[in-house]
Amino acid sequence: MESMNQSTAQKPRDHGQESKSHVLTLPLESTHVDRSPHTYERWLIAKLMRMAGSPPLRFRLWNGDVIEPDGQQSQFALHLTDPKALYALVTNPNLAFGDLYSAGRLEVEGDLPDLMETLYRSVHQARQKWPKWLEALWRNHNPRSTGISEAKENINHHYDLGNEFYRLWLDSAEMQYTCAYYESPELTLEQAQLAKLEHVCRKLRLKPGMTVVEAGCGWGGLARYMARNYGVKVHSYNISKEQLAFAREEARKQGLNHLVEYVEDDYRNISGQYDAFVSIGMLEHVGKENYEALSELIKRSLKPDGIALLHSIGRNRPMLMNAWIEKRIFPGAYPPSIGEFMEICEHGDFSVLDVENLRLHYAQTLSHWMDRFNENEDKVTAMYDGHFTRAWRMYLAGSIAAFRAGSLQLFQVVFTHGDNNSLAQNRRDLYAFPAAPEEA
Amino acid sequence: MESMNQSTAQKPRDHGQESKSHVLTLPLESTHVDRSPHTYERWLIAKLMRMAGSPPLRFRLWNGDVIEPDGQQSQFALHLTDPKALYALVTNPNLAFGDLYSAGRLEVEGDLPDLMETLYRSVHQARQKWPKWLEALWRNHNPRSTGISEAKENINHHYDLGNEFYRLWLDSAEMQYTCAYYESPELTLEQAQLAKLEHVCRKLRLKPGMTVVEAGCGWGGLARYMARNYGVKVHSYNISKEQLAFAREEARKQGLNHLVEYVEDDYRNISGQYDAFVSIGMLEHVGKENYEALSELIKRSLKPDGIALLHSIGRNRPMLMNAWIEKRIFPGAYPPSIGEFMEICEHGDFSVLDVENLRLHYAQTLSHWMDRFNENEDKVTAMYDGHFTRAWRMYLAGSIAAFRAGSLQLFQVVFTHGDNNSLAQNRRDLYAFPAAPEEA
């Protein structure tokens, strides 16, 4: 969802040695099944629903039988196409739900984000009373390593998806693949993404002539925005060649080459000292084991009165990433709680100035993305295949649900050296005039 | 500096069994000493200065000899009146500095807050290279227990200082013994304290008819402000009888009795559910061992869409309170880092919405307090004695220095239940119009 020196979204895949294709591990079973469900299969479904906190969901089985939830009206149904789908779901619900949906072996009746939100809220409640064996069964994944070579591997893979795919559903203003800022709820995606860039610039208190370093720049929109609107010099690091080509071409077209330099290198190799350090949507891919090194990097990259801003998906408390997302969409991803985030600030003796939570802004951003994605489904399927389209639909819907249900947060954290007294008097200037342009 | 259900400042004392008076352990030596310093005494001073990072300080010894720092001009001097003062300083500098100053055995030439800031910055730098034995010598204190009975003990003791003492130097608007909000730097103390109350109300998004519970209310100013300006019902908890008498009398005079109820009880006995939970300047006295219980208290006291705000002195990273302050001024005090603070939020599955750091606002608040304190020194000395006056001058100056040097922070943290989606769209309304009244 966020970019790691580059785009990090990737084809769903079973990463690791085995598969180079984007075919998932659970193929669509074409064999038609219409036998009646066994009594123990009905019992398994009842068990599964109780474990999930008895959400208001009907089950429609392979032979057409419907299992209603106890005493609840339900606007949603899950349709299982075959008995093996049920067994997969019971054995590893967290991973199988997304895989079965992607494979077309689990169909959904009702609005997908709404259904996912209902499920998230129900499971979240129920989970607080789970026994340990059930927590173990849920099997969230330890994230993959995020060392330089592994990060590069992910990047090369994501890079394969290409700019054309993202262009179908990201904003047309600056191709932002991170949370927008809905200063007011009726903003378009384009306005809200530009408002996000403006909001970040204001938090960094940019002034003409300042220097900024950016760790992970995607298609380079923030750097160009800063140069265009604030007259600052920006060094932006990224290791995706295709994104960099796009970013450089845009900067050239806009006559910003004297202000913006896109550097093809890992963020860990940032050199120099700057008035501002900014990273939008990279931290969730950095990995906790690299927080101290990141802290030291920011420490040495920031002038004595410099300001840093990290924008990242986060959690209310430490928790592994959803297994399906970590395995199929974002290998290595780990959204930190603020407590975990503070390891970066405490290690560097930084002073936290401002934390803002934009959780519901990400739900709205994702809804806009999903609307556009759905409008372009045929094109996506033509570019990849139906399996890919379904997996991405599940990923977008699940993410909307996670932000709505409070399972994911979006934090913007502003900090500075512990002894820097050149601080803004208050935050009023962040709100001096609207951050969003009237049209975009 | 902040209040724990009530005022927490207290007479300097050697708390514990021994002494009921406010006489410090190091009395003023009246015996005149004018012998020349020994070579090893000069060596000790040089050693002490290197340990403290070689700050630009002269030493004037008991016989008039001056020891200049190596190659530095100095605007400050410390005058030691006797050799034993030097030995006390070398043996336990952290504690003895304040005690010797209070006893008049260490005199300061130059501006006291400036000197303390210089010392803090120098020691902070040097400390990063200290060997372990030196860290041990520094001897910051583990804070005293903050169980119900100990808290009460502190309170009874603080209560002895009386309202008349605080009236000499706190703002005349609402007797606020916590950090003010200098929306603009030229505000008076009265304006800035009212702006703080307004800023807090806005962060809580108060609306007429809402209910608020306040843990630790001092002289009750926030509750009256909320009732007067926002038409909300407030329950404010405090166990200081004298403060409560003052608070109730003020509420009666202002015709607010139907909206404000001051409850004489420990905050741990709060009952009911409210739209807002607020606590200004209590957390630093709660004690880390009570964070989970506080979290559970807030969890059950807050309606599903309620908002909590805690305002507390804090740190950039976990660190014990300065030994002299903890022993002589604030027994039991422990300002948490945000990481530590997050134990409260994570335990309760709360979602952090907003963190603001008002560090330099506290330095300015304290400067205003100190100016008024200095103007009223004769009255303070007449109420207590010269020893008390000097100890309080050191406490105020040291606190100004600590906030200026970045050794202390002031955090306002706003949070809500993890699944509450009734959130403000953005923070613009906090800045819709000035928080401070034109005159106060």
mmCIF file of N, CA and C in Angstrom, chain A residues 117 121 124-125 128 181-185 199 202-203 316-318 337-340 342 345-347 349-357 359-361 364 403-406 409 411 418-421 423 425-428 430-435, chain B residues 117 121 124-125 128 181-185 199 203 316-318 337-340 342 345-347 349-357 359-361 364 403-406 409 411 418-421 423-428 430-435:
data_model
loop_
_atom_site.group_PDB
_atom_site.id
_atom_site.type_symbol
_atom_site.label_atom_id
_atom_site.label_comp_id
_atom_site.label_asym_id
_atom_site.label_seq_id
_atom_site.Cartn_x
_atom_site.Cartn_y
_atom_site.Cartn_z
ATOM 1 N N GLU A 117 -15.300 -5.521 6.956
ATOM 2 C CA GLU A 117 -15.304 -4.736 8.195
ATOM 3 C C GLU A 117 -16.089 -5.467 9.289
ATOM 4 N N ARG A 121 -14.363 -6.615 12.792
ATOM 5 C CA ARG A 121 -14.847 -6.191 14.109
ATOM 6 C C ARG A 121 -15.235 -7.388 14.964
ATOM 7 N N HIS A 124 -12.081 -9.315 16.010
ATOM 8 C CA HIS A 124 -11.327 -8.526 16.985
ATOM 9 C C HIS A 124 -11.924 -8.688 18.386
ATOM 10 N N GLN A 125 -13.251 -8.613 18.471
ATOM 11 C CA GLN A 125 -13.936 -8.814 19.753
ATOM 12 C C GLN A 125 -13.706 -10.217 20.293
ATOM 13 N N GLN A 128 -10.219 -11.558 21.822
ATOM 14 C CA GLN A 128 -9.771 -11.241 23.173
ATOM 15 C C GLN A 128 -10.056 -12.379 24.145
ATOM 16 N N TYR A 181 -5.055 13.056 2.301
ATOM 17 C CA TYR A 181 -5.534 13.863 3.430
ATOM 18 C C TYR A 181 -6.854 14.514 3.031
ATOM 19 N N TYR A 182 -7.947 13.943 3.531
ATOM 20 C CA TYR A 182 -9.278 14.477 3.222
ATOM 21 C C TYR A 182 -9.592 15.601 4.206
ATOM 22 N N GLU A 183 -9.017 16.730 3.894
ATOM 23 C CA GLU A 183 -9.240 17.914 4.719
ATOM 24 C C GLU A 183 -10.744 18.122 4.909
ATOM 25 N N SER A 184 -11.506 17.910 3.851
ATOM 26 C CA SER A 184 -12.958 17.823 3.999
ATOM 27 C C SER A 184 -13.404 16.599 3.206
ATOM 28 N N PRO A 185 -14.511 15.977 3.653
ATOM 29 C CA PRO A 185 -14.843 14.646 3.134
ATOM 30 C C PRO A 185 -15.218 14.612 1.656
ATOM 31 N N HIS A 199 0.079 19.301 3.338
ATOM 32 C CA HIS A 199 0.057 19.120 4.799
ATOM 33 C C HIS A 199 1.452 18.696 5.297
ATOM 34 N N ARG A 202 3.851 21.642 5.165
ATOM 35 C CA ARG A 202 3.619 22.590 6.264
ATOM 36 C C ARG A 202 4.184 22.053 7.568
ATOM 37 N N LYS A 203 3.986 20.754 7.804
ATOM 38 C CA LYS A 203 4.523 20.170 9.036
ATOM 39 C C LYS A 203 6.041 20.258 9.081
ATOM 40 N N ASN A 316 -2.557 -0.013 16.950
ATOM 41 C CA ASN A 316 -2.770 0.455 18.317
ATOM 42 C C ASN A 316 -1.877 -0.268 19.317
ATOM 43 N N ARG A 317 -1.503 -1.498 18.974
ATOM 44 C CA ARG A 317 -0.535 -2.211 19.811
ATOM 45 C C ARG A 317 0.192 -3.216 18.931
ATOM 46 N N PRO A 318 1.336 -3.696 19.411
ATOM 47 C CA PRO A 318 2.145 -4.569 18.549
ATOM 48 C C PRO A 318 1.353 -5.787 18.085
ATOM 49 N N SER A 337 3.271 -0.164 16.195
ATOM 50 C CA SER A 337 2.521 0.679 17.133
ATOM 51 C C SER A 337 3.373 1.924 17.418
ATOM 52 N N ILE A 338 2.758 2.946 18.012
ATOM 53 C CA ILE A 338 3.544 4.135 18.336
ATOM 54 C C ILE A 338 4.637 3.776 19.341
ATOM 55 N N GLY A 339 4.308 2.863 20.251
ATOM 56 C CA GLY A 339 5.337 2.426 21.204
ATOM 57 C C GLY A 339 6.549 1.868 20.476
ATOM 58 N N GLU A 340 6.310 1.039 19.451
ATOM 59 C CA GLU A 340 7.430 0.483 18.676
ATOM 60 C C GLU A 340 8.117 1.576 17.855
ATOM 61 N N MET A 342 8.493 4.512 18.663
ATOM 62 C CA MET A 342 9.308 5.319 19.556
ATOM 63 C C MET A 342 10.730 4.787 19.733
ATOM 64 N N CYS A 345 12.739 7.087 17.803
ATOM 65 C CA CYS A 345 12.907 8.410 18.413
ATOM 66 C C CYS A 345 13.770 8.338 19.665
ATOM 67 N N GLU A 346 13.543 7.314 20.488
ATOM 68 C CA GLU A 346 14.302 7.230 21.736
ATOM 69 C C GLU A 346 15.765 6.906 21.479
ATOM 70 N N HIS A 347 16.017 6.012 20.532
ATOM 71 C CA HIS A 347 17.395 5.646 20.233
ATOM 72 C C HIS A 347 18.197 6.872 19.784
ATOM 73 N N ASP A 349 17.556 9.982 20.642
ATOM 74 C CA ASP A 349 17.319 11.115 21.557
ATOM 75 C C ASP A 349 16.583 12.239 20.817
ATOM 76 N N PHE A 350 15.641 11.843 19.990
ATOM 77 C CA PHE A 350 14.827 12.830 19.280
ATOM 78 C C PHE A 350 13.688 13.302 20.183
ATOM 79 N N SER A 351 13.186 14.470 19.894
ATOM 80 C CA SER A 351 12.033 15.008 20.600
ATOM 81 C C SER A 351 10.834 14.936 19.657
ATOM 82 N N VAL A 352 9.794 14.219 20.070
ATOM 83 C CA VAL A 352 8.574 14.116 19.256
ATOM 84 C C VAL A 352 7.791 15.415 19.391
ATOM 85 N N LEU A 353 7.473 16.032 18.266
ATOM 86 C CA LEU A 353 6.762 17.309 18.278
ATOM 87 C C LEU A 353 5.271 17.131 18.015
ATOM 88 N N ASP A 354 4.929 16.167 17.185
ATOM 89 C CA ASP A 354 3.552 16.089 16.693
ATOM 90 C C ASP A 354 3.271 14.681 16.171
ATOM 91 N N VAL A 355 2.150 14.139 16.609
ATOM 92 C CA VAL A 355 1.660 12.877 16.040
ATOM 93 C C VAL A 355 0.219 13.116 15.610
ATOM 94 N N GLU A 356 -0.091 12.736 14.396
ATOM 95 C CA GLU A 356 -1.476 12.826 13.914
ATOM 96 C C GLU A 356 -1.881 11.473 13.347
ATOM 97 N N ASN A 357 -3.104 11.079 13.649
ATOM 98 C CA ASN A 357 -3.611 9.798 13.167
ATOM 99 C C ASN A 357 -4.636 10.046 12.064
ATOM 100 N N ARG A 359 -6.279 7.625 10.282
ATOM 101 C CA ARG A 359 -6.851 6.303 9.985
ATOM 102 C C ARG A 359 -8.009 6.343 8.998
ATOM 103 N N LEU A 360 -9.027 7.155 9.275
ATOM 104 C CA LEU A 360 -10.215 7.134 8.400
ATOM 105 C C LEU A 360 -9.931 7.778 7.038
ATOM 106 N N HIS A 361 -8.874 8.602 6.980
ATOM 107 C CA HIS A 361 -8.464 9.156 5.684
ATOM 108 C C HIS A 361 -7.954 8.036 4.771
ATOM 109 N N GLN A 364 -10.878 6.175 3.318
ATOM 110 C CA GLN A 364 -11.492 6.915 2.200
ATOM 111 C C GLN A 364 -10.610 6.862 0.949
ATOM 112 N N PHE A 403 -8.878 -0.383 8.101
ATOM 113 C CA PHE A 403 -8.798 1.008 8.577
ATOM 114 C C PHE A 403 -10.118 1.446 9.210
ATOM 115 N N ARG A 404 -11.230 0.994 8.659
ATOM 116 C CA ARG A 404 -12.516 1.369 9.251
ATOM 117 C C ARG A 404 -12.722 0.727 10.614
ATOM 118 N N ALA A 405 -12.280 -0.508 10.739
ATOM 119 C CA ALA A 405 -12.528 -1.239 11.993
ATOM 120 C C ALA A 405 -11.495 -0.885 13.058
ATOM 121 N N GLY A 406 -10.493 -0.104 12.696
ATOM 122 C CA GLY A 406 -9.492 0.287 13.686
ATOM 123 C C GLY A 406 -8.393 -0.744 13.877
ATOM 124 N N GLN A 409 -3.888 1.767 11.612
ATOM 125 C CA GLN A 409 -3.853 3.205 11.841
ATOM 126 C C GLN A 409 -2.933 3.832 10.797
ATOM 127 N N PHE A 411 -0.187 6.892 10.942
ATOM 128 C CA PHE A 411 0.457 7.908 11.769
ATOM 129 C C PHE A 411 1.386 8.805 10.959
ATOM 130 N N GLY A 418 16.852 16.411 20.033
ATOM 131 C CA GLY A 418 16.379 16.687 21.380
ATOM 132 C C GLY A 418 16.735 18.072 21.891
ATOM 133 N N ASP A 419 17.783 18.673 21.362
ATOM 134 C CA ASP A 419 18.203 19.981 21.872
ATOM 135 C C ASP A 419 17.882 21.126 20.908
ATOM 136 N N ASN A 420 17.029 20.861 19.927
ATOM 137 C CA ASN A 420 16.672 21.918 18.975
ATOM 138 C C ASN A 420 15.572 22.810 19.552
ATOM 139 N N ASN A 421 15.896 24.079 19.739
ATOM 140 C CA ASN A 421 14.904 25.024 20.266
ATOM 141 C C ASN A 421 14.286 25.920 19.185
ATOM 142 N N LEU A 423 11.747 25.979 17.290
ATOM 143 C CA LEU A 423 10.485 25.283 17.069
ATOM 144 C C LEU A 423 9.386 26.281 16.746
ATOM 145 N N GLN A 425 5.951 28.133 17.135
ATOM 146 C CA GLN A 425 5.254 28.503 18.374
ATOM 147 C C GLN A 425 4.034 27.606 18.616
ATOM 148 N N ASN A 426 3.314 27.284 17.547
ATOM 149 C CA ASN A 426 2.151 26.394 17.661
ATOM 150 C C ASN A 426 1.871 25.780 16.284
ATOM 151 N N ARG A 427 0.732 25.096 16.150
ATOM 152 C CA ARG A 427 0.431 24.405 14.891
ATOM 153 C C ARG A 427 -0.573 25.179 14.050
ATOM 154 N N ARG A 428 -0.863 26.404 14.460
ATOM 155 C CA ARG A 428 -1.874 27.193 13.757
ATOM 156 C C ARG A 428 -1.564 27.357 12.269
ATOM 157 N N LEU A 430 -0.365 25.399 10.222
ATOM 158 C CA LEU A 430 -0.740 24.231 9.405
ATOM 159 C C LEU A 430 -2.147 24.403 8.836
ATOM 160 N N TYR A 431 -2.915 25.312 9.471
ATOM 161 C CA TYR A 431 -4.327 25.431 9.102
ATOM 162 C C TYR A 431 -4.678 26.840 8.634
ATOM 163 N N ALA A 432 -3.655 27.591 8.227
ATOM 164 C CA ALA A 432 -3.844 28.999 7.879
ATOM 165 C C ALA A 432 -4.798 29.158 6.690
ATOM 166 N N PHE A 433 -4.688 28.276 5.734
ATOM 167 C CA PHE A 433 -5.612 28.293 4.593
ATOM 168 C C PHE A 433 -5.727 26.854 4.095
ATOM 169 N N PRO A 434 -6.766 26.558 3.299
ATOM 170 C CA PRO A 434 -6.986 25.156 2.898
ATOM 171 C C PRO A 434 -5.740 24.523 2.265
ATOM 172 N N ALA A 435 -5.505 23.285 2.598
ATOM 173 C CA ALA A 435 -4.355 22.568 2.048
ATOM 174 C C ALA A 435 -4.645 22.048 0.640
ATOM 175 N N GLU B 117 20.744 25.925 32.628
ATOM 176 C CA GLU B 117 20.609 25.406 31.266
ATOM 177 C C GLU B 117 21.979 25.022 30.706
ATOM 178 N N ARG B 121 22.914 21.223 29.579
ATOM 179 C CA ARG B 121 23.355 20.884 28.214
ATOM 180 C C ARG B 121 24.731 20.226 28.253
ATOM 181 N N HIS B 124 24.479 16.726 29.805
ATOM 182 C CA HIS B 124 23.785 15.829 28.880
ATOM 183 C C HIS B 124 24.752 15.303 27.807
ATOM 184 N N GLN B 125 25.547 16.226 27.259
ATOM 185 C CA GLN B 125 26.550 15.845 26.255
ATOM 186 C C GLN B 125 27.566 14.876 26.845
ATOM 187 N N GLN B 128 26.843 11.000 27.794
ATOM 188 C CA GLN B 128 26.801 9.930 26.793
ATOM 189 C C GLN B 128 28.111 9.144 26.743
ATOM 190 N N TYR B 181 -0.335 27.641 27.610
ATOM 191 C CA TYR B 181 -0.223 27.521 26.148
ATOM 192 C C TYR B 181 0.020 28.911 25.572
ATOM 193 N N TYR B 182 1.268 29.187 25.213
ATOM 194 C CA TYR B 182 1.619 30.486 24.645
ATOM 195 C C TYR B 182 1.354 30.449 23.144
ATOM 196 N N GLU B 183 0.086 30.604 22.838
ATOM 197 C CA GLU B 183 -0.342 30.633 21.450
ATOM 198 C C GLU B 183 0.514 31.650 20.683
ATOM 199 N N SER B 184 0.792 32.779 21.295
ATOM 200 C CA SER B 184 1.804 33.692 20.760
ATOM 201 C C SER B 184 2.685 34.102 21.931
ATOM 202 N N PRO B 185 3.967 34.397 21.635
ATOM 203 C CA PRO B 185 4.940 34.527 22.725
ATOM 204 C C PRO B 185 4.687 35.718 23.648
ATOM 205 N N HIS B 199 -7.583 25.382 24.674
ATOM 206 C CA HIS B 199 -6.949 24.415 23.760
ATOM 207 C C HIS B 199 -7.354 22.984 24.147
ATOM 208 N N LYS B 203 -9.548 20.277 21.962
ATOM 209 C CA LYS B 203 -9.053 18.936 21.641
ATOM 210 C C LYS B 203 -10.056 17.857 22.057
ATOM 211 N N ASN B 316 12.259 12.415 26.469
ATOM 212 C CA ASN B 316 12.522 11.854 25.143
ATOM 213 C C ASN B 316 12.820 10.366 25.205
ATOM 214 N N ARG B 317 13.327 9.925 26.342
ATOM 215 C CA ARG B 317 13.508 8.477 26.535
ATOM 216 C C ARG B 317 13.459 8.183 28.031
ATOM 217 N N PRO B 318 13.243 6.936 28.376
ATOM 218 C CA PRO B 318 13.061 6.628 29.796
ATOM 219 C C PRO B 318 14.271 7.082 30.625
ATOM 220 N N SER B 337 8.456 8.735 29.052
ATOM 221 C CA SER B 337 8.646 8.943 27.608
ATOM 222 C C SER B 337 7.341 8.574 26.904
ATOM 223 N N ILE B 338 7.207 8.966 25.638
ATOM 224 C CA ILE B 338 5.982 8.580 24.919
ATOM 225 C C ILE B 338 5.893 7.057 24.814
ATOM 226 N N GLY B 339 7.046 6.416 24.645
ATOM 227 C CA GLY B 339 7.052 4.951 24.606
ATOM 228 C C GLY B 339 6.431 4.364 25.871
ATOM 229 N N GLU B 340 6.820 4.923 27.028
ATOM 230 C CA GLU B 340 6.253 4.440 28.289
ATOM 231 C C GLU B 340 4.774 4.810 28.406
ATOM 232 N N MET B 342 2.744 4.995 26.129
ATOM 233 C CA MET B 342 1.962 4.117 25.252
ATOM 234 C C MET B 342 1.509 2.844 25.952
ATOM 235 N N CYS B 345 -2.015 3.392 26.530
ATOM 236 C CA CYS B 345 -2.848 3.302 25.322
ATOM 237 C C CYS B 345 -2.915 1.887 24.780
ATOM 238 N N GLU B 346 -1.770 1.189 24.782
ATOM 239 C CA GLU B 346 -1.766 -0.161 24.211
ATOM 240 C C GLU B 346 -2.538 -1.138 25.091
ATOM 241 N N HIS B 347 -2.384 -0.999 26.383
ATOM 242 C CA HIS B 347 -3.092 -1.906 27.292
ATOM 243 C C HIS B 347 -4.605 -1.792 27.101
ATOM 244 N N ASP B 349 -6.114 -0.876 24.326
ATOM 245 C CA ASP B 349 -6.451 -0.917 22.899
ATOM 246 C C ASP B 349 -7.034 0.427 22.446
ATOM 247 N N PHE B 350 -6.449 1.511 22.967
ATOM 248 C CA PHE B 350 -6.873 2.845 22.560
ATOM 249 C C PHE B 350 -6.182 3.227 21.250
ATOM 250 N N SER B 351 -6.805 4.143 20.554
ATOM 251 C CA SER B 351 -6.214 4.683 19.333
ATOM 252 C C SER B 351 -5.733 6.106 19.628
ATOM 253 N N VAL B 352 -4.441 6.341 19.442
ATOM 254 C CA VAL B 352 -3.876 7.675 19.666
ATOM 255 C C VAL B 352 -4.258 8.567 18.492
ATOM 256 N N LEU B 353 -4.880 9.694 18.794
ATOM 257 C CA LEU B 353 -5.338 10.594 17.736
ATOM 258 C C LEU B 353 -4.379 11.757 17.523
ATOM 259 N N ASP B 354 -3.748 12.222 18.601
ATOM 260 C CA ASP B 354 -3.002 13.477 18.515
ATOM 261 C C ASP B 354 -2.005 13.552 19.671
ATOM 262 N N VAL B 355 -0.770 13.876 19.339
ATOM 263 C CA VAL B 355 0.234 14.182 20.366
ATOM 264 C C VAL B 355 0.820 15.544 20.040
ATOM 265 N N GLU B 356 0.866 16.415 21.016
ATOM 266 C CA GLU B 356 1.511 17.721 20.824
ATOM 267 C C GLU B 356 2.518 17.919 21.948
ATOM 268 N N ASN B 357 3.671 18.459 21.587
ATOM 269 C CA ASN B 357 4.732 18.709 22.560
ATOM 270 C C ASN B 357 4.807 20.210 22.823
ATOM 271 N N ARG B 359 6.952 21.731 25.048
ATOM 272 C CA ARG B 359 8.137 21.892 25.894
ATOM 273 C C ARG B 359 8.503 23.342 26.170
ATOM 274 N N LEU B 360 8.652 24.139 25.115
ATOM 275 C CA LEU B 360 9.110 25.514 25.337
ATOM 276 C C LEU B 360 8.024 26.380 25.981
ATOM 277 N N HIS B 361 6.773 25.941 25.869
ATOM 278 C CA HIS B 361 5.694 26.648 26.558
ATOM 279 C C HIS B 361 5.857 26.496 28.077
ATOM 280 N N GLN B 364 8.503 28.886 29.278
ATOM 281 C CA GLN B 364 7.988 30.258 29.388
ATOM 282 C C GLN B 364 7.049 30.413 30.598
ATOM 283 N N PHE B 403 13.493 22.323 30.738
ATOM 284 C CA PHE B 403 12.620 22.414 29.558
ATOM 285 C C PHE B 403 13.346 23.086 28.400
ATOM 286 N N ARG B 404 14.165 24.086 28.695
ATOM 287 C CA ARG B 404 14.917 24.739 27.610
ATOM 288 C C ARG B 404 15.955 23.808 26.994
ATOM 289 N N ALA B 405 16.590 23.021 27.826
ATOM 290 C CA ALA B 405 17.679 22.159 27.337
ATOM 291 C C ALA B 405 17.139 20.877 26.710
ATOM 292 N N GLY B 406 15.846 20.655 26.811
ATOM 293 C CA GLY B 406 15.279 19.441 26.203
ATOM 294 C C GLY B 406 15.385 18.225 27.098
ATOM 295 N N GLN B 409 10.049 17.310 28.615
ATOM 296 C CA GLN B 409 9.086 17.609 27.555
ATOM 297 C C GLN B 409 7.713 17.805 28.197
ATOM 298 N N PHE B 411 3.870 16.768 27.087
ATOM 299 C CA PHE B 411 3.038 16.119 26.080
ATOM 300 C C PHE B 411 1.550 16.268 26.401
ATOM 301 N N GLY B 418 -10.399 2.074 20.464
ATOM 302 C CA GLY B 418 -9.853 1.653 19.180
ATOM 303 C C GLY B 418 -10.873 1.535 18.061
ATOM 304 N N ASP B 419 -12.143 1.332 18.413
ATOM 305 C CA ASP B 419 -13.144 1.129 17.370
ATOM 306 C C ASP B 419 -14.076 2.332 17.213
ATOM 307 N N ASN B 420 -13.700 3.466 17.780
ATOM 308 C CA ASN B 420 -14.532 4.669 17.665
ATOM 309 C C ASN B 420 -14.288 5.372 16.329
ATOM 310 N N ASN B 421 -15.318 5.423 15.498
ATOM 311 C CA ASN B 421 -15.178 6.098 14.200
ATOM 312 C C ASN B 421 -15.797 7.499 14.181
ATOM 313 N N LEU B 423 -14.887 10.499 14.623
ATOM 314 C CA LEU B 423 -13.674 11.300 14.790
ATOM 315 C C LEU B 423 -13.793 12.609 14.013
ATOM 316 N N ALA B 424 -13.140 13.651 14.524
ATOM 317 C CA ALA B 424 -13.091 14.917 13.802
ATOM 318 C C ALA B 424 -12.394 14.689 12.456
ATOM 319 N N GLN B 425 -12.830 15.394 11.435
ATOM 320 C CA GLN B 425 -12.253 15.223 10.109
ATOM 321 C C GLN B 425 -10.773 15.638 10.091
ATOM 322 N N ASN B 426 -10.459 16.728 10.781
ATOM 323 C CA ASN B 426 -9.065 17.183 10.872
ATOM 324 C C ASN B 426 -8.921 18.052 12.117
ATOM 325 N N ARG B 427 -7.753 18.713 12.265
ATOM 326 C CA ARG B 427 -7.510 19.500 13.483
ATOM 327 C C ARG B 427 -7.715 20.992 13.253
ATOM 328 N N ARG B 428 -8.288 21.339 12.102
ATOM 329 C CA ARG B 428 -8.435 22.748 11.743
ATOM 330 C C ARG B 428 -9.251 23.528 12.787
ATOM 331 N N LEU B 430 -9.295 23.317 15.849
ATOM 332 C CA LEU B 430 -8.513 23.727 17.027
ATOM 333 C C LEU B 430 -7.949 25.133 16.842
ATOM 334 N N TYR B 431 -7.904 25.580 15.592
ATOM 335 C CA TYR B 431 -7.225 26.841 15.282
ATOM 336 C C TYR B 431 -8.163 27.837 14.597
ATOM 337 N N ALA B 432 -9.473 27.611 14.749
ATOM 338 C CA ALA B 432 -10.461 28.418 14.035
ATOM 339 C C ALA B 432 -10.386 29.890 14.450
ATOM 340 N N PHE B 433 -10.135 30.148 15.726
ATOM 341 C CA PHE B 433 -9.957 31.523 16.202
ATOM 342 C C PHE B 433 -9.028 31.444 17.413
ATOM 343 N N PRO B 434 -8.453 32.589 17.823
ATOM 344 C CA PRO B 434 -7.456 32.536 18.907
ATOM 345 C C PRO B 434 -7.997 31.853 20.160
ATOM 346 N N ALA B 435 -7.156 31.076 20.802
ATOM 347 C CA ALA B 435 -7.557 30.377 22.022
ATOM 348 C C ALA B 435 -7.480 31.308 23.232
#
